[in-house]
């Protein structure tokens, strides 16, 4: 067991080092002045639209938590789910190991509102599954609807069409299983229930829209340098994001940039990919940290008052 864990840690560290080297190799070709000038060359309208699409994505992410709470059988007011989601993910996206880092922050919030560790685990599991089905859906539609997406991942058009069909068929199978299977499932040590069909459909729709918004945010920055098709960007981002998740590199740093530049070598200039990291990852971070600090003060005070009231002797 220890050897297996050590081997996994070694692979993650190797992957992180490899992608950081790729990022360094790409950036080292430019001087700091050239990088700044490249980012500054992005037209204001493209930058604003990129921020709007990024904000729409974070709006979708609040739905991940809202639906996850319903799945866990512990629905809360939307404002509570939205606050927890934004704070946990704006920070977790930059730390890496999002399921653990954002999960810890989620527990900090939700435990104050009566959820147990098991409940929070269900919310995190549901959110992670929504990420998976959303990426699979976006990549599948990109393969089906655009022949240029095939070139991005080095496939012939017919092969890309088949890949897209397989992805969407897997999602259809998932919905069928959610419709028909209502018993507790066991996979190794994990025991869980599939969400009901209505919730699974909402999960699939929201996950797809979320990643469609992120791809649109990236495309707006790439368009500042070269005309690039939306579905090409969607396919490239889906693969880059899946790679970042698999490597567990903090914030996908280097992985997203290197993979995107590899898949879109003509369009993904260093200015565009750095600007995307600033827009989607770094811009929400100060707001997330500020909301966390305010929440700790306000919710901590409310929790202390509740404990004090419950400790008072009753007449």
mmCIF file of C-alpha atoms in Angstrom:
data_model
loop_
_atom_site.group_PDB
_atom_site.id
_atom_site.type_symbol
_atom_site.label_atom_id
_atom_site.label_comp_id
_atom_site.label_asym_id
_atom_site.label_seq_id
_atom_site.Cartn_x
_atom_site.Cartn_y
_atom_site.Cartn_z
ATOM 1 C CA UNK A 1 0.000 0.000 0.000
ATOM 2 C CA UNK A 2 2.793 2.397 0.949
ATOM 3 C CA UNK A 3 4.720 1.460 -2.187
ATOM 4 C CA UNK A 4 1.665 2.123 -4.342
ATOM 5 C CA UNK A 5 1.136 5.523 -2.717
ATOM 6 C CA UNK A 6 4.805 6.420 -3.135
ATOM 7 C CA UNK A 7 4.637 5.415 -6.801
ATOM 8 C CA UNK A 8 1.579 7.589 -7.353
ATOM 9 C CA UNK A 9 3.248 10.549 -5.636
ATOM 10 C CA UNK A 10 6.309 10.042 -7.825
ATOM 11 C CA UNK A 11 4.199 10.058 -10.996
ATOM 12 C CA UNK A 12 2.367 13.222 -9.905
ATOM 13 C CA UNK A 13 5.667 14.957 -9.069
ATOM 14 C CA UNK A 14 7.161 13.867 -12.404
ATOM 15 C CA UNK A 15 4.130 15.144 -14.312
ATOM 16 C CA UNK A 16 4.256 18.446 -12.434
ATOM 17 C CA UNK A 17 7.953 18.875 -13.192
ATOM 18 C CA UNK A 18 7.421 18.009 -16.860
ATOM 19 C CA UNK A 19 4.637 20.537 -17.384
ATOM 20 C CA UNK A 20 6.471 23.233 -15.444
ATOM 21 C CA UNK A 21 9.460 22.622 -17.716
ATOM 22 C CA UNK A 22 7.218 22.934 -20.777
ATOM 23 C CA UNK A 23 5.798 26.190 -19.453
ATOM 24 C CA UNK A 24 9.278 27.507 -18.700
ATOM 25 C CA UNK A 25 10.486 26.543 -22.166
ATOM 26 C CA UNK A 26 7.568 28.397 -23.748
ATOM 27 C CA UNK A 27 7.883 31.504 -21.584
ATOM 28 C CA UNK A 28 11.691 31.696 -21.672
ATOM 29 C CA UNK A 29 11.538 32.513 -25.373
ATOM 30 C CA UNK A 30 10.042 35.886 -24.471
ATOM 31 C CA UNK A 31 11.381 38.765 -22.437
ATOM 32 C CA UNK A 32 9.208 40.155 -19.592
ATOM 33 C CA UNK A 33 8.557 43.225 -21.742
ATOM 34 C CA UNK A 34 7.319 41.050 -24.606
ATOM 35 C CA UNK A 35 4.984 39.104 -22.299
ATOM 36 C CA UNK A 36 3.537 42.325 -20.869
ATOM 37 C CA UNK A 37 3.167 43.791 -24.357
ATOM 38 C CA UNK A 38 1.468 40.591 -25.548
ATOM 39 C CA UNK A 39 -1.092 40.737 -22.736
ATOM 40 C CA UNK A 40 -1.564 44.467 -23.285
ATOM 41 C CA UNK A 41 -2.364 43.834 -26.961
ATOM 42 C CA UNK A 42 -5.658 42.132 -26.034
ATOM 43 C CA UNK A 43 -8.518 44.495 -27.009
ATOM 44 C CA UNK A 44 -10.673 45.703 -24.127
ATOM 45 C CA UNK A 45 -13.881 44.232 -25.562
ATOM 46 C CA UNK A 46 -12.336 40.764 -25.751
ATOM 47 C CA UNK A 47 -11.019 41.078 -22.200
ATOM 48 C CA UNK A 48 -14.409 42.204 -20.875
ATOM 49 C CA UNK A 49 -16.229 39.364 -22.661
ATOM 50 C CA UNK A 50 -13.689 36.891 -21.289
ATOM 51 C CA UNK A 51 -14.403 38.135 -17.751
ATOM 52 C CA UNK A 52 -18.171 37.927 -18.368
ATOM 53 C CA UNK A 53 -17.911 34.298 -19.503
ATOM 54 C CA UNK A 54 -15.661 33.482 -16.522
ATOM 55 C CA UNK A 55 -18.228 35.034 -14.178
ATOM 56 C CA UNK A 56 -20.950 32.958 -15.855
ATOM 57 C CA UNK A 57 -18.871 29.844 -15.192
ATOM 58 C CA UNK A 58 -18.573 30.671 -11.494
ATOM 59 C CA UNK A 59 -22.326 31.218 -11.497
ATOM 60 C CA UNK A 60 -22.760 27.710 -12.880
ATOM 61 C CA UNK A 61 -20.420 26.362 -10.216
ATOM 62 C CA UNK A 62 -22.725 27.663 -7.499
ATOM 63 C CA UNK A 63 -25.335 25.360 -9.018
ATOM 64 C CA UNK A 64 -22.958 22.416 -8.531
ATOM 65 C CA UNK A 65 -23.227 22.961 -4.783
ATOM 66 C CA UNK A 66 -26.948 23.745 -4.798
ATOM 67 C CA UNK A 67 -27.738 20.502 -6.634
ATOM 68 C CA UNK A 68 -25.126 18.632 -4.583
ATOM 69 C CA UNK A 69 -26.924 19.635 -1.397
ATOM 70 C CA UNK A 70 -30.185 18.309 -2.852
ATOM 71 C CA UNK A 71 -28.392 15.059 -3.749
ATOM 72 C CA UNK A 72 -27.097 14.829 -0.169
ATOM 73 C CA UNK A 73 -30.624 15.355 1.146
ATOM 74 C CA UNK A 74 -29.581 18.589 2.882
ATOM 75 C CA UNK A 75 -30.879 21.470 0.739
ATOM 76 C CA UNK A 76 -29.934 24.949 1.935
ATOM 77 C CA UNK A 77 -30.856 28.456 0.846
ATOM 78 C CA UNK A 78 -29.202 29.244 -2.488
ATOM 79 C CA UNK A 79 -27.251 32.189 -1.007
ATOM 80 C CA UNK A 80 -25.493 29.789 1.377
ATOM 81 C CA UNK A 81 -24.631 27.334 -1.401
ATOM 82 C CA UNK A 82 -23.442 30.169 -3.653
ATOM 83 C CA UNK A 83 -21.221 31.705 -0.962
ATOM 84 C CA UNK A 84 -19.678 28.353 -0.072
ATOM 85 C CA UNK A 85 -19.155 27.398 -3.697
ATOM 86 C CA UNK A 86 -17.487 30.631 -4.749
ATOM 87 C CA UNK A 87 -15.196 30.863 -1.724
ATOM 88 C CA UNK A 88 -14.157 27.201 -1.847
ATOM 89 C CA UNK A 89 -13.577 27.069 -5.601
ATOM 90 C CA UNK A 90 -11.966 30.474 -6.097
ATOM 91 C CA UNK A 91 -9.378 29.363 -3.534
ATOM 92 C CA UNK A 92 -9.330 25.656 -4.413
ATOM 93 C CA UNK A 93 -8.717 26.329 -8.111
ATOM 94 C CA UNK A 94 -5.454 28.040 -7.214
ATOM 95 C CA UNK A 95 -4.286 25.606 -4.525
ATOM 96 C CA UNK A 96 -4.808 22.413 -6.498
ATOM 97 C CA UNK A 97 -6.183 19.060 -5.300
ATOM 98 C CA UNK A 98 -9.509 20.840 -5.597
ATOM 99 C CA UNK A 99 -11.595 18.027 -4.117
ATOM 100 C CA UNK A 100 -9.546 18.203 -0.896
ATOM 101 C CA UNK A 101 -8.829 21.922 -0.629
ATOM 102 C CA UNK A 102 -12.283 23.113 -1.635
ATOM 103 C CA UNK A 103 -13.779 20.199 0.308
ATOM 104 C CA UNK A 104 -12.130 21.414 3.512
ATOM 105 C CA UNK A 105 -13.505 24.920 3.002
ATOM 106 C CA UNK A 106 -16.926 23.503 2.183
ATOM 107 C CA UNK A 107 -16.894 21.550 5.421
ATOM 108 C CA UNK A 108 -15.941 24.702 7.312
ATOM 109 C CA UNK A 109 -19.076 26.430 5.995
ATOM 110 C CA UNK A 110 -21.590 23.594 5.816
ATOM 111 C CA UNK A 111 -20.803 22.141 9.242
ATOM 112 C CA UNK A 112 -22.001 25.421 10.753
ATOM 113 C CA UNK A 113 -25.327 24.884 9.008
ATOM 114 C CA UNK A 114 -25.829 21.365 10.339
ATOM 115 C CA UNK A 115 -24.179 19.156 7.704
ATOM 116 C CA UNK A 116 -21.997 16.221 8.693
ATOM 117 C CA UNK A 117 -18.705 15.173 7.118
ATOM 118 C CA UNK A 118 -20.608 12.481 5.208
ATOM 119 C CA UNK A 119 -23.029 15.085 3.834
ATOM 120 C CA UNK A 120 -20.174 17.309 2.662
ATOM 121 C CA UNK A 121 -18.475 14.302 1.056
ATOM 122 C CA UNK A 122 -21.641 13.690 -0.949
ATOM 123 C CA UNK A 123 -21.664 17.320 -2.132
ATOM 124 C CA UNK A 124 -18.008 17.069 -3.186
ATOM 125 C CA UNK A 125 -18.665 13.742 -4.924
ATOM 126 C CA UNK A 126 -21.634 15.178 -6.800
ATOM 127 C CA UNK A 127 -19.605 18.244 -7.848
ATOM 128 C CA UNK A 128 -16.730 16.067 -9.034
ATOM 129 C CA UNK A 129 -19.112 13.918 -11.059
ATOM 130 C CA UNK A 130 -20.620 17.069 -12.569
ATOM 131 C CA UNK A 131 -17.136 18.128 -13.665
ATOM 132 C CA UNK A 132 -16.601 14.740 -15.312
ATOM 133 C CA UNK A 133 -19.894 14.668 -17.206
ATOM 134 C CA UNK A 134 -19.478 18.320 -18.220
ATOM 135 C CA UNK A 135 -16.016 17.759 -19.696
ATOM 136 C CA UNK A 136 -17.139 14.581 -21.424
ATOM 137 C CA UNK A 137 -20.171 16.326 -22.882
ATOM 138 C CA UNK A 138 -18.302 19.388 -24.146
ATOM 139 C CA UNK A 139 -15.563 17.294 -25.750
ATOM 140 C CA UNK A 140 -18.132 14.915 -27.261
ATOM 141 C CA UNK A 141 -20.125 17.717 -28.878
ATOM 142 C CA UNK A 142 -16.911 19.339 -30.135
ATOM 143 C CA UNK A 143 -15.919 16.092 -31.838
ATOM 144 C CA UNK A 144 -19.362 15.722 -33.435
ATOM 145 C CA UNK A 145 -20.025 19.290 -34.536
ATOM 146 C CA UNK A 146 -16.661 20.416 -35.867
ATOM 147 C CA UNK A 147 -14.223 18.632 -38.133
ATOM 148 C CA UNK A 148 -11.540 21.126 -37.080
ATOM 149 C CA UNK A 149 -11.749 19.764 -33.533
ATOM 150 C CA UNK A 150 -10.451 16.452 -34.847
ATOM 151 C CA UNK A 151 -7.242 18.106 -36.009
ATOM 152 C CA UNK A 152 -6.693 19.566 -32.536
ATOM 153 C CA UNK A 153 -6.213 16.118 -31.014
ATOM 154 C CA UNK A 154 -4.661 14.559 -34.116
ATOM 155 C CA UNK A 155 -7.595 12.411 -35.243
ATOM 156 C CA UNK A 156 -9.170 11.923 -38.629
ATOM 157 C CA UNK A 157 -12.680 13.290 -38.957
ATOM 158 C CA UNK A 158 -14.325 9.847 -38.919
ATOM 159 C CA UNK A 159 -12.351 8.780 -35.848
ATOM 160 C CA UNK A 160 -13.232 12.020 -34.066
ATOM 161 C CA UNK A 161 -16.904 11.485 -34.894
ATOM 162 C CA UNK A 162 -16.747 8.001 -33.373
ATOM 163 C CA UNK A 163 -15.015 9.343 -30.264
ATOM 164 C CA UNK A 164 -17.721 11.961 -29.889
ATOM 165 C CA UNK A 165 -20.420 9.326 -30.265
ATOM 166 C CA UNK A 166 -18.765 7.128 -27.631
ATOM 167 C CA UNK A 167 -18.575 10.048 -25.187
ATOM 168 C CA UNK A 168 -22.222 10.999 -25.670
ATOM 169 C CA UNK A 169 -23.310 7.345 -25.550
ATOM 170 C CA UNK A 170 -21.526 7.021 -22.197
ATOM 171 C CA UNK A 171 -23.458 10.026 -20.921
ATOM 172 C CA UNK A 172 -26.729 8.549 -22.212
ATOM 173 C CA UNK A 173 -25.889 5.320 -20.375
ATOM 174 C CA UNK A 174 -25.237 7.327 -17.215
ATOM 175 C CA UNK A 175 -28.695 8.922 -17.459
ATOM 176 C CA UNK A 176 -30.302 5.513 -18.041
ATOM 177 C CA UNK A 177 -28.550 4.098 -14.971
ATOM 178 C CA UNK A 178 -29.728 7.082 -12.898
ATOM 179 C CA UNK A 179 -33.256 6.406 -14.142
ATOM 180 C CA UNK A 180 -33.306 2.658 -13.514
ATOM 181 C CA UNK A 181 -30.970 1.996 -10.563
ATOM 182 C CA UNK A 182 -32.161 3.139 -7.163
ATOM 183 C CA UNK A 183 -30.166 0.835 -4.893
ATOM 184 C CA UNK A 184 -26.894 1.555 -3.113
ATOM 185 C CA UNK A 185 -23.897 0.896 -5.368
ATOM 186 C CA UNK A 186 -20.532 -0.360 -4.129
ATOM 187 C CA UNK A 187 -17.284 0.263 -6.016
ATOM 188 C CA UNK A 188 -14.345 -1.057 -4.010
ATOM 189 C CA UNK A 189 -14.583 0.816 -0.685
ATOM 190 C CA UNK A 190 -17.005 3.416 -1.972
ATOM 191 C CA UNK A 191 -20.742 3.180 -1.440
ATOM 192 C CA UNK A 192 -23.067 5.689 -3.078
ATOM 193 C CA UNK A 193 -26.433 6.222 -4.702
ATOM 194 C CA UNK A 194 -26.804 7.526 -8.230
ATOM 195 C CA UNK A 195 -28.780 10.780 -8.394
ATOM 196 C CA UNK A 196 -32.391 10.591 -9.592
ATOM 197 C CA UNK A 197 -32.899 11.170 -13.319
ATOM 198 C CA UNK A 198 -34.164 14.741 -12.977
ATOM 199 C CA UNK A 199 -31.134 15.722 -10.928
ATOM 200 C CA UNK A 200 -28.774 13.893 -13.308
ATOM 201 C CA UNK A 201 -30.214 15.776 -16.304
ATOM 202 C CA UNK A 202 -29.745 19.088 -14.477
ATOM 203 C CA UNK A 203 -26.214 17.974 -13.565
ATOM 204 C CA UNK A 204 -25.354 17.198 -17.178
ATOM 205 C CA UNK A 205 -26.824 20.463 -18.473
ATOM 206 C CA UNK A 206 -25.107 22.603 -15.847
ATOM 207 C CA UNK A 207 -21.761 20.847 -16.229
ATOM 208 C CA UNK A 208 -21.836 21.316 -20.000
ATOM 209 C CA UNK A 209 -22.815 24.997 -19.777
ATOM 210 C CA UNK A 210 -20.072 25.623 -17.217
ATOM 211 C CA UNK A 211 -17.293 24.308 -19.429
ATOM 212 C CA UNK A 212 -18.838 25.909 -22.502
ATOM 213 C CA UNK A 213 -18.519 29.257 -20.693
ATOM 214 C CA UNK A 214 -14.893 28.575 -19.736
ATOM 215 C CA UNK A 215 -14.044 27.669 -23.341
ATOM 216 C CA UNK A 216 -15.757 30.862 -24.506
ATOM 217 C CA UNK A 217 -13.720 32.868 -21.977
ATOM 218 C CA UNK A 218 -10.499 31.379 -23.336
ATOM 219 C CA UNK A 219 -11.583 31.839 -26.946
ATOM 220 C CA UNK A 220 -12.137 35.568 -26.456
ATOM 221 C CA UNK A 221 -8.498 35.955 -25.439
ATOM 222 C CA UNK A 222 -7.221 33.758 -28.268
ATOM 223 C CA UNK A 223 -9.247 35.755 -30.810
ATOM 224 C CA UNK A 224 -7.133 38.782 -29.959
ATOM 225 C CA UNK A 225 -4.272 37.110 -31.822
ATOM 226 C CA UNK A 226 -5.794 34.752 -34.367
ATOM 227 C CA UNK A 227 -9.170 33.591 -35.626
ATOM 228 C CA UNK A 228 -9.833 30.279 -33.888
ATOM 229 C CA UNK A 229 -13.017 28.201 -34.001
ATOM 230 C CA UNK A 230 -14.991 27.854 -30.776
ATOM 231 C CA UNK A 231 -15.179 24.061 -31.007
ATOM 232 C CA UNK A 232 -11.405 23.821 -31.470
ATOM 233 C CA UNK A 233 -10.940 25.765 -28.243
ATOM 234 C CA UNK A 234 -13.565 23.590 -26.524
ATOM 235 C CA UNK A 235 -11.805 20.353 -27.466
ATOM 236 C CA UNK A 236 -8.387 21.728 -26.481
ATOM 237 C CA UNK A 237 -9.619 23.063 -23.150
ATOM 238 C CA UNK A 238 -11.478 19.860 -22.254
ATOM 239 C CA UNK A 239 -8.306 17.838 -22.796
ATOM 240 C CA UNK A 240 -6.094 20.391 -21.014
ATOM 241 C CA UNK A 241 -8.427 20.510 -18.020
ATOM 242 C CA UNK A 242 -8.672 16.723 -17.797
ATOM 243 C CA UNK A 243 -4.857 16.565 -17.891
ATOM 244 C CA UNK A 244 -4.603 19.173 -15.120
ATOM 245 C CA UNK A 245 -7.052 17.227 -12.951
ATOM 246 C CA UNK A 246 -5.171 13.973 -13.526
ATOM 247 C CA UNK A 247 -1.786 15.461 -12.571
ATOM 248 C CA UNK A 248 -3.073 17.270 -9.422
ATOM 249 C CA UNK A 249 -0.698 20.161 -10.158
ATOM 250 C CA UNK A 250 -1.750 23.150 -7.977
ATOM 251 C CA UNK A 251 -4.167 25.211 -10.031
ATOM 252 C CA UNK A 252 -3.143 23.269 -13.121
ATOM 253 C CA UNK A 253 -0.212 25.700 -13.275
ATOM 254 C CA UNK A 254 1.818 24.958 -16.389
ATOM 255 C CA UNK A 255 -0.435 22.066 -17.393
ATOM 256 C CA UNK A 256 -3.269 24.156 -18.823
ATOM 257 C CA UNK A 257 -0.878 26.549 -20.508
ATOM 258 C CA UNK A 258 1.461 23.919 -21.950
ATOM 259 C CA UNK A 259 -1.332 21.607 -23.117
ATOM 260 C CA UNK A 260 -3.309 24.442 -24.706
ATOM 261 C CA UNK A 261 -0.238 25.732 -26.499
ATOM 262 C CA UNK A 262 0.587 22.224 -27.691
ATOM 263 C CA UNK A 263 -2.924 21.623 -29.053
ATOM 264 C CA UNK A 264 -3.381 25.134 -30.473
ATOM 265 C CA UNK A 265 0.179 26.134 -31.377
ATOM 266 C CA UNK A 266 -0.794 28.941 -33.758
ATOM 267 C CA UNK A 267 -3.512 30.542 -31.644
ATOM 268 C CA UNK A 268 -2.465 30.014 -28.022
ATOM 269 C CA UNK A 269 0.146 32.758 -27.650
ATOM 270 C CA UNK A 270 1.811 33.217 -24.308
ATOM 271 C CA UNK A 271 -0.092 36.465 -23.763
ATOM 272 C CA UNK A 272 -3.459 34.767 -24.252
ATOM 273 C CA UNK A 273 -2.826 31.813 -21.940
ATOM 274 C CA UNK A 274 -1.353 33.990 -19.187
ATOM 275 C CA UNK A 275 -4.283 36.399 -19.510
ATOM 276 C CA UNK A 276 -6.682 33.452 -19.188
ATOM 277 C CA UNK A 277 -5.041 32.348 -15.946
ATOM 278 C CA UNK A 278 -5.336 35.891 -14.627
ATOM 279 C CA UNK A 279 -9.009 36.162 -15.632
ATOM 280 C CA UNK A 280 -10.260 32.749 -14.515
ATOM 281 C CA UNK A 281 -7.968 31.838 -11.627
ATOM 282 C CA UNK A 282 -6.306 34.909 -10.145
ATOM 283 C CA UNK A 283 -9.035 37.555 -10.527
ATOM 284 C CA UNK A 284 -11.624 35.721 -8.356
ATOM 285 C CA UNK A 285 -9.027 34.796 -5.697
ATOM 286 C CA UNK A 286 -8.866 38.109 -3.753
ATOM 287 C CA UNK A 287 -12.668 38.273 -3.627
ATOM 288 C CA UNK A 288 -12.815 34.662 -2.412
ATOM 289 C CA UNK A 289 -10.255 35.358 0.322
ATOM 290 C CA UNK A 290 -12.098 38.520 1.366
ATOM 291 C CA UNK A 291 -15.429 36.688 1.574
ATOM 292 C CA UNK A 292 -13.756 33.908 3.561
ATOM 293 C CA UNK A 293 -12.380 36.411 6.075
ATOM 294 C CA UNK A 294 -15.741 38.170 6.424
ATOM 295 C CA UNK A 295 -17.576 34.857 6.726
ATOM 296 C CA UNK A 296 -15.205 33.603 9.401
ATOM 297 C CA UNK A 297 -15.893 36.708 11.448
ATOM 298 C CA UNK A 298 -19.677 36.805 10.943
ATOM 299 C CA UNK A 299 -20.420 33.070 11.008
ATOM 300 C CA UNK A 300 -17.917 32.471 13.796
ATOM 301 C CA UNK A 301 -19.639 35.113 15.907
ATOM 302 C CA UNK A 302 -23.071 33.610 15.184
ATOM 303 C CA UNK A 303 -21.803 30.129 16.071
ATOM 304 C CA UNK A 304 -20.342 31.392 19.346
ATOM 305 C CA UNK A 305 -23.645 33.064 20.216
ATOM 306 C CA UNK A 306 -25.578 29.879 19.436
ATOM 307 C CA UNK A 307 -23.256 27.813 21.645
ATOM 308 C CA UNK A 308 -23.506 30.345 24.434
ATOM 309 C CA UNK A 309 -27.307 30.337 24.254
ATOM 310 C CA UNK A 310 -27.461 26.535 24.298
ATOM 311 C CA UNK A 311 -25.158 26.456 27.342
ATOM 312 C CA UNK A 312 -27.415 28.736 29.349
ATOM 313 C CA UNK A 313 -29.386 26.849 32.045
ATOM 314 C CA UNK A 314 -33.094 26.589 31.297
ATOM 315 C CA UNK A 315 -35.552 27.607 34.011
#
